[in-house]
Amino acid sequence: MSERPFSRQSSAVDGPGPRIGHEQRAIAAMLGLYCRDHHGARHGLCAACEGLRVYAEQRLASCPFQEAKPACNRCSVHCYSAVRREQVRAVMRYAGPRMLWRHPVIALRHVLDKLRQAPNLLFFSPARPDDRHPGAIFLVFLRLGLTSFGGPIAHLGYFRAEFVTRRRWLSEASYAELVALCQFLPGPASSQVGMALGLTRAGYAGALAAWVGFTLPSALAMILLALGLVNQSDAIPAGALHGLKLAAVAVVAQAVWGMARSLCPDRSRVTLMAGAACGVLLIPFAWMQVVLLLVAGLIGAALFAPTPPAAQSDAPPPPIGPVAGLAWLALFALLLIGLPLIAVLAPTQALTLIDASYRAGSLVFGGGHVVLPLLQAEFVTQGWIDPERFLAGYGAAQALPGPLFTFGAFLGATRFGTDGGWLAGGLGGLLGLLAIFAPSFLLVAGVLPFWNRLRHHGRLRAALSGINAAVVGLLLAALYQPVWRSTVEGPADFALALLALVALQFWTLPPWLVVFACAGTGWMVLGLS
């Protein structure tokens, strides 16, 4: 059988990702074992095995799913020819059991990789490109909500593999355009991409189905965790809670490092980042963060060179017209301005929760982690929730699939459940969840009809680059206060937080695994002491 020519699929980054690179190294190691024992090769590979290695590495590099790839034996895309497939299976049957003692590091990494991908193996379903019913959209996003670990960047990779490569709901260029739109707006980018996909697929009902499916699993888990902590404070051991807080230190530090590298590439933006961090630390008021973001946008528009827009895509026409878009934008602005006034005139528990959550969801640029300083200023500084429980909930959110913004459900359930019991806590969690996600939908539905013109506005893009630099500064300030100061109390805490950061940043272990490891280590260490 003739082999298909190798053609690398386009991806967001050049070169293979960590998982693809690891599988390429594992194939090379197994071929080395097989070739030595069967072909007598002592240095390198024989010509036949070397050809098989090159073939396998090329097929892995061209995998359309990239970092979200399933196990090859469960994949619907057959990249190998029949002859090559049998050759690789023979090598794996022989060398696989011997890898543990011949190449223990690669074998351990392989086990960890299987743990990371285990949920996807359970929920990997056939593609149905013609699904347009809201119920079908809900089921697709529910599966993603149960399996999409790793934060917003990983979510975008899962979405691309699911909707561009497998289901072919839209083209690569159209997907890139949706991602650019949602990164341009404040709010959780991955959730907004999901809403936009549902909106373009099945209108408003599709957007609701996509959001509910993707958000429901982690939101339920966060509400139950909050109610458990409120009604049974010893439900989670003190050591495990401290471990969750140390995991939050590592997660936030990794987010600061990664965002600073991409959003602060020059001295001007590094200076803007540092100024924003100093400003919010020296003047610790909630309104100060809004002022800093506005000032950073003005500085960016005045000083930074306008960035060119992405190439024109073949995106379909937006499903809503300009009049409806203006109505959604007007409602967004009305709530952003009116809710604080109503909360001052009628300071009920429900209105203050809705106001704080809506404002946090409206002013977050740069992803889910950036919501931490805004929510901390609203909930911790004003005494609505103690810092220990706040950080424990944030650390637990890292171990769950789906959007990080479901942390808002944890805060709402904690605030209402403290005095009102389980039912009030559940309603508070629902209120917090709806309020923190409402700006995301209003902005996506409002801006989508005008995006093609906005994307060519150079000064607006320059202002956004200034805002992004200030956002990194706000997150850096949150890393210091409250994350670091309320968590790291001695050398042992520093050591565990450092090991967690190394595991996340350099070993690329899944966040849920690092969070559980930190919680277990904290439980054992505090229990022994």
Coordinates of C-alpha atoms in Angstrom, one line a residue:
M1 CA 0.0 0.0 0.0
S2 CA 1.4 3.4 -0.9
E3 CA 2.1 5.8 1.9
R4 CA 0.4 9.2 2.0
P5 CA 2.7 12.1 1.6
F6 CA 3.7 14.0 4.8
S7 CA 2.1 17.4 5.2
R8 CA 2.4 19.2 8.4
Q9 CA -0.9 20.7 9.7
S10 CA -0.9 24.4 10.7
S11 CA -0.7 25.0 14.5
A12 CA -0.5 27.9 16.8
V13 CA 3.2 27.4 17.6
D14 CA 6.2 26.3 15.6
G15 CA 7.5 22.8 16.4
P16 CA 5.9 20.0 18.3
G17 CA 4.4 20.6 21.8
P18 CA 5.5 18.9 25.0
R19 CA 3.2 15.9 24.5
I20 CA 4.1 15.3 20.8
G21 CA 7.8 15.7 21.6
H22 CA 7.6 13.2 24.4
E23 CA 5.9 10.6 22.2
Q24 CA 8.5 11.1 19.5
R25 CA 11.2 10.4 22.1
A26 CA 9.4 7.4 23.4
I27 CA 9.1 5.9 19.9
A28 CA 12.8 6.5 19.4
A29 CA 13.7 4.8 22.7
M30 CA 11.5 1.8 21.9
L31 CA 12.9 1.4 18.4
G32 CA 16.4 1.5 20.0
L33 CA 15.5 -1.5 22.3
Y34 CA 13.8 -3.4 19.5
C35 CA 16.6 -2.8 17.0
R36 CA 19.4 -3.8 19.5
D37 CA 17.7 -7.1 20.4
H38 CA 16.4 -8.1 17.0
H39 CA 18.8 -6.6 14.5
G40 CA 22.0 -6.6 16.6
A41 CA 22.5 -2.8 16.3
R42 CA 24.8 -1.5 19.0
H43 CA 25.2 2.2 17.9
G44 CA 22.1 3.9 16.6
L45 CA 19.5 2.2 14.4
C46 CA 19.6 0.0 11.3
A47 CA 18.4 1.5 8.1
A48 CA 14.9 -0.1 8.4
C49 CA 14.3 1.0 12.0
E50 CA 15.7 4.5 11.2
G51 CA 13.2 4.8 8.4
L52 CA 10.4 3.7 10.7
R53 CA 11.5 6.3 13.3
V54 CA 11.4 9.1 10.8
Y55 CA 8.0 8.0 9.5
A56 CA 6.5 7.8 13.0
E57 CA 8.0 11.2 14.1
Q58 CA 6.6 12.9 10.9
R59 CA 3.1 11.4 11.5
L60 CA 3.2 12.6 15.2
A61 CA 4.3 16.1 14.1
S62 CA 1.4 16.2 11.6
C63 CA -1.2 15.0 14.0
P64 CA -4.2 17.3 13.5
F65 CA -5.1 17.2 17.3
Q66 CA -1.6 18.1 18.5
E67 CA -1.5 18.4 22.3
A68 CA -5.2 17.3 22.5
K69 CA -4.6 14.1 20.6
P70 CA -6.2 10.9 21.9
A71 CA -4.5 7.5 22.1
C72 CA -3.7 6.5 18.5
N73 CA -5.7 3.2 18.9
R74 CA -8.8 5.3 19.7
C75 CA -8.3 7.9 17.1
S76 CA -10.8 8.4 14.2
V77 CA -8.0 9.7 11.9
H78 CA -5.7 6.9 10.7
C79 CA -2.3 8.5 10.0
Y80 CA -0.3 5.3 9.4
S81 CA -0.4 3.1 6.4
A82 CA -1.4 -0.5 7.2
V83 CA 2.2 -1.9 6.9
R84 CA 3.7 0.8 9.0
R85 CA 1.0 0.4 11.6
E86 CA 1.8 -3.3 12.1
Q87 CA 5.5 -2.5 12.3
V88 CA 5.0 0.0 15.0
R89 CA 2.7 -2.4 16.9
A90 CA 5.3 -5.1 16.9
V91 CA 7.9 -2.7 18.3
M92 CA 5.6 -1.5 21.0
R93 CA 4.5 -5.0 22.0
Y94 CA 8.2 -6.0 22.5
A95 CA 9.7 -2.8 23.9
G96 CA 6.8 -1.4 25.9
P97 CA 7.1 -3.8 28.9
R98 CA 10.9 -3.3 28.9
M99 CA 10.8 0.5 29.0
L100 CA 10.2 0.6 32.8
W101 CA 13.7 -0.6 33.7
R102 CA 15.6 0.4 30.5
H103 CA 14.2 3.9 30.2
P104 CA 12.5 4.7 33.6
V105 CA 12.2 8.5 33.0
I106 CA 10.5 8.1 29.7
A107 CA 8.2 5.4 31.1
L108 CA 7.2 7.6 34.1
R109 CA 6.5 10.5 31.8
H110 CA 4.4 8.2 29.6
V111 CA 2.3 7.1 32.7
L112 CA 1.8 10.8 33.7
D113 CA 0.8 11.6 30.1
K114 CA -1.9 8.9 30.2
L115 CA -3.2 10.3 33.5
R116 CA -3.5 13.7 31.9
Q117 CA -5.4 12.3 28.9
A118 CA -7.5 9.7 30.8
P119 CA -10.7 11.8 30.7
N120 CA -10.4 12.3 27.0
L121 CA -10.1 8.5 26.5
L122 CA -13.3 8.0 28.4
F123 CA -15.3 10.6 26.4
F124 CA -13.8 10.5 22.9
S125 CA -16.9 10.4 20.7
P126 CA -17.4 10.2 16.9
A127 CA -17.6 13.5 15.0
R128 CA -20.9 14.7 13.8
P129 CA -20.4 17.7 11.6
D130 CA -24.1 18.4 11.0
D131 CA -25.1 18.8 14.7
R132 CA -27.0 22.1 15.0
H133 CA -29.6 21.4 17.6
P134 CA -29.0 23.1 21.0
G135 CA -29.3 19.7 22.7
A136 CA -26.5 18.3 20.6
I137 CA -24.3 21.4 21.2
F138 CA -24.9 21.0 24.9
L139 CA -23.7 17.4 24.9
V140 CA -20.6 18.3 22.9
F141 CA -19.7 21.1 25.3
L142 CA -20.6 19.0 28.4
R143 CA -18.0 16.4 27.3
L144 CA -15.5 19.3 27.0
G145 CA -16.5 20.6 30.4
L146 CA -15.7 17.2 31.9
T147 CA -12.4 16.7 30.2
S148 CA -10.8 20.1 29.4
F149 CA -8.1 20.4 32.1
G150 CA -5.2 22.8 32.0
G151 CA -6.6 26.4 31.9
P152 CA -7.8 28.7 29.1
I153 CA -4.9 28.2 26.7
A154 CA -5.4 24.4 26.8
H155 CA -9.2 24.9 26.4
L156 CA -8.6 26.8 23.1
G157 CA -6.5 23.8 21.9
Y158 CA -9.2 21.4 22.8
F159 CA -11.8 23.5 21.0
R160 CA -9.6 23.7 17.9
A161 CA -9.2 19.9 17.9
E162 CA -12.9 19.3 18.4
F163 CA -14.5 21.9 16.2
V164 CA -12.0 22.6 13.5
T165 CA -10.3 19.3 13.0
R166 CA -12.8 16.7 14.0
R167 CA -16.3 18.2 13.6
R168 CA -15.4 20.7 10.9
W169 CA -17.9 23.2 12.2
L170 CA -15.7 26.1 10.9
S171 CA -12.4 26.6 9.1
E172 CA -9.0 27.3 10.7
A173 CA -9.2 30.9 9.7
S174 CA -12.7 31.4 11.1
Y175 CA -11.6 29.8 14.4
A176 CA -8.6 32.1 14.6
E177 CA -10.9 35.1 14.0
L178 CA -13.2 34.0 16.9
V179 CA -10.2 33.6 19.2
A180 CA -8.8 37.0 18.2
L181 CA -12.2 38.6 19.0
C182 CA -12.5 37.0 22.4
Q183 CA -8.9 37.8 23.3
F184 CA -9.7 41.4 22.3
L185 CA -12.6 41.6 24.8
P186 CA -12.5 41.5 28.6
G187 CA -13.6 38.2 30.2
P188 CA -12.7 34.5 30.0
A189 CA -11.5 33.9 26.4
S190 CA -12.2 30.2 26.3
S191 CA -15.8 30.6 27.6
Q192 CA -16.4 33.4 25.1
V193 CA -15.1 31.3 22.2
G194 CA -17.5 28.6 23.3
M195 CA -20.4 31.1 23.5
A196 CA -19.5 32.4 20.0
L197 CA -19.3 28.9 18.6
G198 CA -22.8 28.1 20.0
L199 CA -24.1 31.5 18.8
T200 CA -22.9 31.0 15.2
R201 CA -24.1 27.4 15.2
A202 CA -27.6 27.7 16.6
G203 CA -28.3 31.3 17.7
Y204 CA -29.0 32.4 21.2
A205 CA -30.1 28.9 22.3
G206 CA -26.9 27.5 21.0
A207 CA -24.9 30.0 23.0
L208 CA -26.7 29.1 26.2
A209 CA -26.3 25.4 25.5
A210 CA -22.6 25.8 24.9
W211 CA -22.1 27.8 28.1
V212 CA -24.1 25.6 30.3
G213 CA -22.5 22.4 29.0
F214 CA -18.9 23.7 29.4
T215 CA -19.5 25.4 32.8
L216 CA -21.9 23.0 34.6
P217 CA -19.4 20.3 35.8
S218 CA -16.9 22.7 37.5
A219 CA -19.6 25.0 38.8
L220 CA -21.4 22.2 40.6
A221 CA -18.1 21.0 42.1
M222 CA -17.2 24.5 43.3
I223 CA -20.6 25.1 44.9
L224 CA -20.5 21.8 46.7
L225 CA -16.9 22.5 47.9
A226 CA -18.0 25.9 49.2
L227 CA -21.0 24.5 51.0
G228 CA -18.9 21.7 52.5
L229 CA -16.4 24.2 53.9
V230 CA -19.1 26.5 55.2
N231 CA -21.2 23.8 56.9
Q232 CA -18.5 21.4 58.0
S233 CA -15.3 23.4 58.4
D234 CA -13.3 20.2 59.1
A235 CA -14.6 18.5 56.0
I236 CA -11.2 19.1 54.4
P237 CA -8.2 18.7 56.8
A238 CA -6.2 21.9 57.6
G239 CA -3.1 20.5 56.0
A240 CA -4.9 19.7 52.7
L241 CA -6.3 23.3 52.7
H242 CA -2.8 24.7 53.2
G243 CA -1.6 22.5 50.4
L244 CA -4.3 23.9 48.1
K245 CA -3.1 27.4 49.0
L246 CA 0.5 26.5 48.1
A247 CA -0.7 25.1 44.8
A248 CA -2.4 28.5 44.1
V249 CA 1.0 30.1 44.7
A250 CA 2.6 28.0 42.0
V251 CA -0.4 28.4 39.5
V252 CA -0.4 32.2 39.9
A253 CA 3.4 32.4 39.6
Q254 CA 3.3 30.4 36.4
A255 CA 0.6 32.6 35.0
V256 CA 2.6 35.8 35.8
W257 CA 5.7 34.3 34.2
G258 CA 3.9 33.2 31.0
M259 CA 1.9 36.3 30.6
A260 CA 4.9 38.6 31.2
R261 CA 6.9 36.8 28.5
S262 CA 4.1 37.3 25.9
L263 CA 2.5 40.6 26.9
C264 CA 5.5 42.5 28.2
P265 CA 8.2 42.0 25.5
D266 CA 9.9 45.4 25.8
R267 CA 11.1 47.9 28.4
S268 CA 8.1 50.1 28.0
R269 CA 5.6 47.4 28.7
V270 CA 7.7 46.0 31.6
T271 CA 7.7 49.5 33.1
L272 CA 4.0 49.7 32.7
M273 CA 3.6 46.3 34.4
A274 CA 5.8 47.4 37.3
G275 CA 3.9 50.7 37.7
A276 CA 0.6 48.9 37.8
A277 CA 1.8 46.5 40.4
C278 CA 3.2 49.2 42.6
G279 CA 0.1 51.4 42.2
V280 CA -2.4 48.7 43.3
L281 CA -0.2 47.6 46.2
L282 CA 0.4 51.1 47.5
I283 CA -3.3 52.2 47.0
P284 CA -5.2 49.0 47.8
F285 CA -8.7 50.1 46.8
A286 CA -11.0 48.3 44.3
W287 CA -11.5 51.3 42.1
M288 CA -7.7 51.8 41.8
Q289 CA -7.5 48.7 39.5
V290 CA -10.1 50.3 37.1
V291 CA -8.1 53.6 37.1
L292 CA -4.9 51.8 36.3
L293 CA -6.4 49.9 33.4
L294 CA -7.8 53.1 31.9
V295 CA -4.5 54.9 32.3
A296 CA -2.6 52.0 30.8
G297 CA -5.0 52.0 27.8
L298 CA -4.4 55.7 27.2
I299 CA -0.6 55.3 27.5
G300 CA -0.7 52.3 25.1
A301 CA -2.7 54.3 22.6
A302 CA -0.4 57.2 22.8
L303 CA 3.0 55.5 22.9
F304 CA 2.9 52.1 21.4
A305 CA 2.9 51.4 17.6
P306 CA -0.4 50.1 16.3
T307 CA -0.2 46.4 15.6
P308 CA -1.4 45.1 12.2
P309 CA -4.6 43.0 12.2
A310 CA -4.6 39.4 11.4
A311 CA -5.3 38.3 7.8
Q312 CA -8.9 38.4 6.6
S313 CA -10.7 35.2 7.4
D314 CA -13.5 33.4 5.7
A315 CA -15.8 33.7 8.8
P316 CA -19.5 33.4 8.1
P317 CA -21.7 36.5 8.6
P318 CA -22.6 37.1 12.3
P319 CA -25.9 35.6 13.2
I320 CA -27.1 38.8 14.8
G321 CA -27.5 42.3 13.2
P322 CA -26.0 45.6 14.2
V323 CA -29.1 46.8 16.0
A324 CA -29.2 43.8 18.3
G325 CA -25.4 44.2 18.8
L326 CA -25.9 47.8 19.9
A327 CA -28.7 46.7 22.3
W328 CA -26.5 44.1 24.0
L329 CA -23.6 46.6 24.3
A330 CA -26.0 49.2 25.8
L331 CA -27.3 46.6 28.3
F332 CA -23.7 45.8 29.2
A333 CA -22.8 49.5 29.9
L334 CA -26.1 50.1 31.7
L335 CA -25.4 47.2 34.1
L336 CA -21.8 48.2 34.6
I337 CA -22.8 51.7 35.6
G338 CA -26.1 51.0 37.2
L339 CA -25.4 48.0 39.4
P340 CA -22.9 49.9 41.7
L341 CA -25.5 52.7 42.2
I342 CA -28.3 50.3 43.0
A343 CA -26.0 48.4 45.4
V344 CA -25.3 51.6 47.2
L345 CA -29.0 52.6 47.4
A346 CA -30.2 49.1 48.4
P347 CA -27.2 47.3 49.9
T348 CA -28.7 43.8 50.1
Q349 CA -26.5 40.7 50.1
A350 CA -27.8 39.6 46.7
L351 CA -27.2 43.0 45.0
T352 CA -23.7 43.5 46.4
L353 CA -22.8 40.0 45.2
I354 CA -24.2 40.6 41.7
D355 CA -22.4 44.0 41.5
A356 CA -19.0 42.7 42.6
S357 CA -19.2 39.6 40.4
Y358 CA -20.4 41.5 37.3
R359 CA -17.8 44.2 37.7
A360 CA -15.0 41.6 38.0
G361 CA -16.2 39.8 34.9
S362 CA -16.4 43.1 33.0
L363 CA -12.8 44.2 33.7
V364 CA -10.7 41.1 33.3
F365 CA -8.3 41.2 30.4
G366 CA -5.9 38.3 29.8
G367 CA -7.6 35.2 31.0
G368 CA -9.1 33.5 34.1
H369 CA -6.1 34.0 36.4
V370 CA -6.5 37.8 36.2
V371 CA -9.9 37.6 37.9
L372 CA -8.0 36.8 41.1
P373 CA -7.0 40.4 42.1
L374 CA -10.3 41.8 41.2
L375 CA -12.3 39.3 43.2
Q376 CA -9.8 39.5 46.1
A377 CA -10.3 43.3 46.2
E378 CA -14.1 42.8 46.4
F379 CA -14.5 39.8 48.6
V380 CA -11.5 39.6 50.9
T381 CA -10.7 43.3 51.4
Q382 CA -14.3 44.0 52.3
G383 CA -14.4 41.1 54.7
W384 CA -17.0 39.0 52.9
I385 CA -14.7 35.9 52.9
D386 CA -11.5 35.1 54.8
P387 CA -8.3 34.9 52.9
E388 CA -7.6 31.3 53.7
R389 CA -10.9 30.0 52.4
F390 CA -10.5 32.3 49.3
L391 CA -7.2 30.9 48.4
A392 CA -8.2 27.3 49.2
G393 CA -11.1 27.7 46.8
Y394 CA -8.9 29.2 44.1
G395 CA -6.4 26.4 44.5
A396 CA -9.2 23.8 44.2
A397 CA -10.4 25.4 41.0
Q398 CA -7.1 24.5 39.3
A399 CA -7.8 20.8 39.8
L400 CA -11.1 21.0 37.9
P401 CA -11.8 21.0 34.2
G402 CA -13.7 23.8 32.6
P403 CA -13.4 27.6 33.0
L404 CA -11.6 29.2 36.1
F405 CA -14.4 31.7 36.3
T406 CA -16.6 29.2 38.1
F407 CA -14.6 30.4 41.1
G408 CA -17.3 33.0 41.2
A409 CA -19.8 30.2 42.1
F410 CA -17.6 29.2 45.0
L411 CA -17.5 32.8 46.3
G412 CA -21.3 33.3 46.0
A413 CA -22.1 29.9 47.7
T414 CA -19.6 30.8 50.5
R415 CA -21.1 34.2 51.2
F416 CA -24.7 33.1 51.1
G417 CA -24.1 29.7 52.8
T418 CA -22.3 31.1 55.8
D419 CA -25.6 32.3 57.4
G420 CA -28.3 30.8 55.2
G421 CA -27.5 27.1 54.9
W422 CA -27.3 24.8 51.9
L423 CA -30.3 26.1 49.9
A424 CA -29.2 29.8 50.3
G425 CA -25.6 28.8 49.5
G426 CA -26.7 27.1 46.3
L427 CA -28.7 30.1 45.2
G428 CA -25.8 32.4 46.0
G429 CA -23.5 30.2 43.9
L430 CA -25.9 30.4 41.0
L431 CA -26.2 34.2 41.4
G432 CA -22.4 34.6 41.5
L433 CA -22.0 32.3 38.5
L434 CA -24.5 34.1 36.3
A435 CA -23.2 37.6 37.3
I436 CA -19.6 36.9 36.6
F437 CA -20.3 35.3 33.2
A438 CA -23.1 37.7 32.1
P439 CA -20.6 40.4 30.7
S440 CA -18.9 37.7 28.6
F441 CA -22.1 37.0 26.7
L442 CA -23.2 40.6 26.4
L443 CA -19.8 41.6 24.9
V444 CA -19.6 38.7 22.5
A445 CA -23.1 39.3 21.2
G446 CA -22.6 43.0 21.1
V447 CA -19.2 43.2 19.4
L448 CA -19.5 40.3 16.9
P449 CA -21.4 42.3 14.3
F450 CA -18.8 45.1 14.4
W451 CA -15.6 43.0 14.8
N452 CA -14.5 43.2 11.1
R453 CA -14.2 47.0 11.4
L454 CA -12.7 47.0 15.0
R455 CA -10.0 44.6 14.1
H456 CA -8.5 47.2 11.7
H457 CA -8.5 50.0 14.3
G458 CA -4.7 50.3 15.0
R459 CA -4.9 52.7 18.0
L460 CA -7.5 50.4 19.7
R461 CA -5.1 47.5 19.4
A462 CA -2.3 49.6 20.7
A463 CA -4.4 50.6 23.7
L464 CA -5.2 46.9 24.3
S465 CA -1.4 46.1 24.5
G466 CA -1.0 48.7 27.2
I467 CA -4.0 47.3 29.1
N468 CA -2.5 43.8 28.8
A469 CA 0.8 45.0 30.3
A470 CA -1.1 46.5 33.3
V471 CA -3.1 43.3 33.7
V472 CA 0.2 41.4 34.3
G473 CA 1.1 44.0 36.9
L474 CA -2.2 43.5 38.7
L475 CA -1.6 39.7 38.7
L476 CA 1.9 40.2 40.0
A477 CA 0.6 42.3 42.8
A478 CA -1.9 39.6 43.7
L479 CA 0.9 37.0 43.7
Y480 CA 2.5 39.1 46.5
Q481 CA -0.7 40.1 48.4
P482 CA -2.7 38.0 49.3
V483 CA -1.3 34.8 47.7
W484 CA 2.3 34.8 48.9
R485 CA 2.0 36.7 52.2
S486 CA -0.9 34.7 53.5
T487 CA 0.4 31.3 52.4
V488 CA 4.2 30.9 52.5
E489 CA 5.1 30.9 56.2
G490 CA 8.4 29.1 56.3
P491 CA 11.1 27.1 54.3
A492 CA 8.9 24.0 54.0
D493 CA 6.1 26.1 52.4
F494 CA 8.5 27.7 50.0
A495 CA 10.0 24.3 49.0
L496 CA 6.6 22.8 48.2
A497 CA 5.5 25.9 46.3
L498 CA 8.8 25.8 44.3
L499 CA 8.4 22.1 43.5
A500 CA 4.9 22.7 42.3
L501 CA 6.0 25.5 40.1
V502 CA 8.8 23.4 38.6
A503 CA 6.3 20.6 38.0
L504 CA 3.9 23.0 36.2
Q505 CA 6.4 25.1 34.2
F506 CA 9.2 22.7 33.3
W507 CA 7.7 19.2 33.6
T508 CA 4.4 20.4 32.1
L509 CA 2.4 18.2 34.5
P510 CA -1.4 18.7 34.4
P511 CA -2.5 21.3 37.0
W512 CA -5.1 18.9 38.6
L513 CA -2.3 16.4 39.3
V514 CA -0.1 19.1 40.9
V515 CA -3.0 20.4 43.0
F516 CA -3.9 17.0 44.4
A517 CA -0.2 16.3 45.1
C518 CA 0.1 19.6 47.0
A519 CA -3.0 18.9 49.0
G520 CA -1.9 15.4 49.9
T521 CA 1.6 16.6 50.8
G522 CA 0.2 19.3 53.0
W523 CA -2.1 16.9 54.7
M524 CA 0.6 14.4 55.4
V525 CA 3.2 16.9 56.6
L526 CA 0.8 18.8 58.9
G527 CA -0.6 15.5 60.2
L528 CA 2.9 14.2 61.1
S529 CA 3.8 17.5 62.7

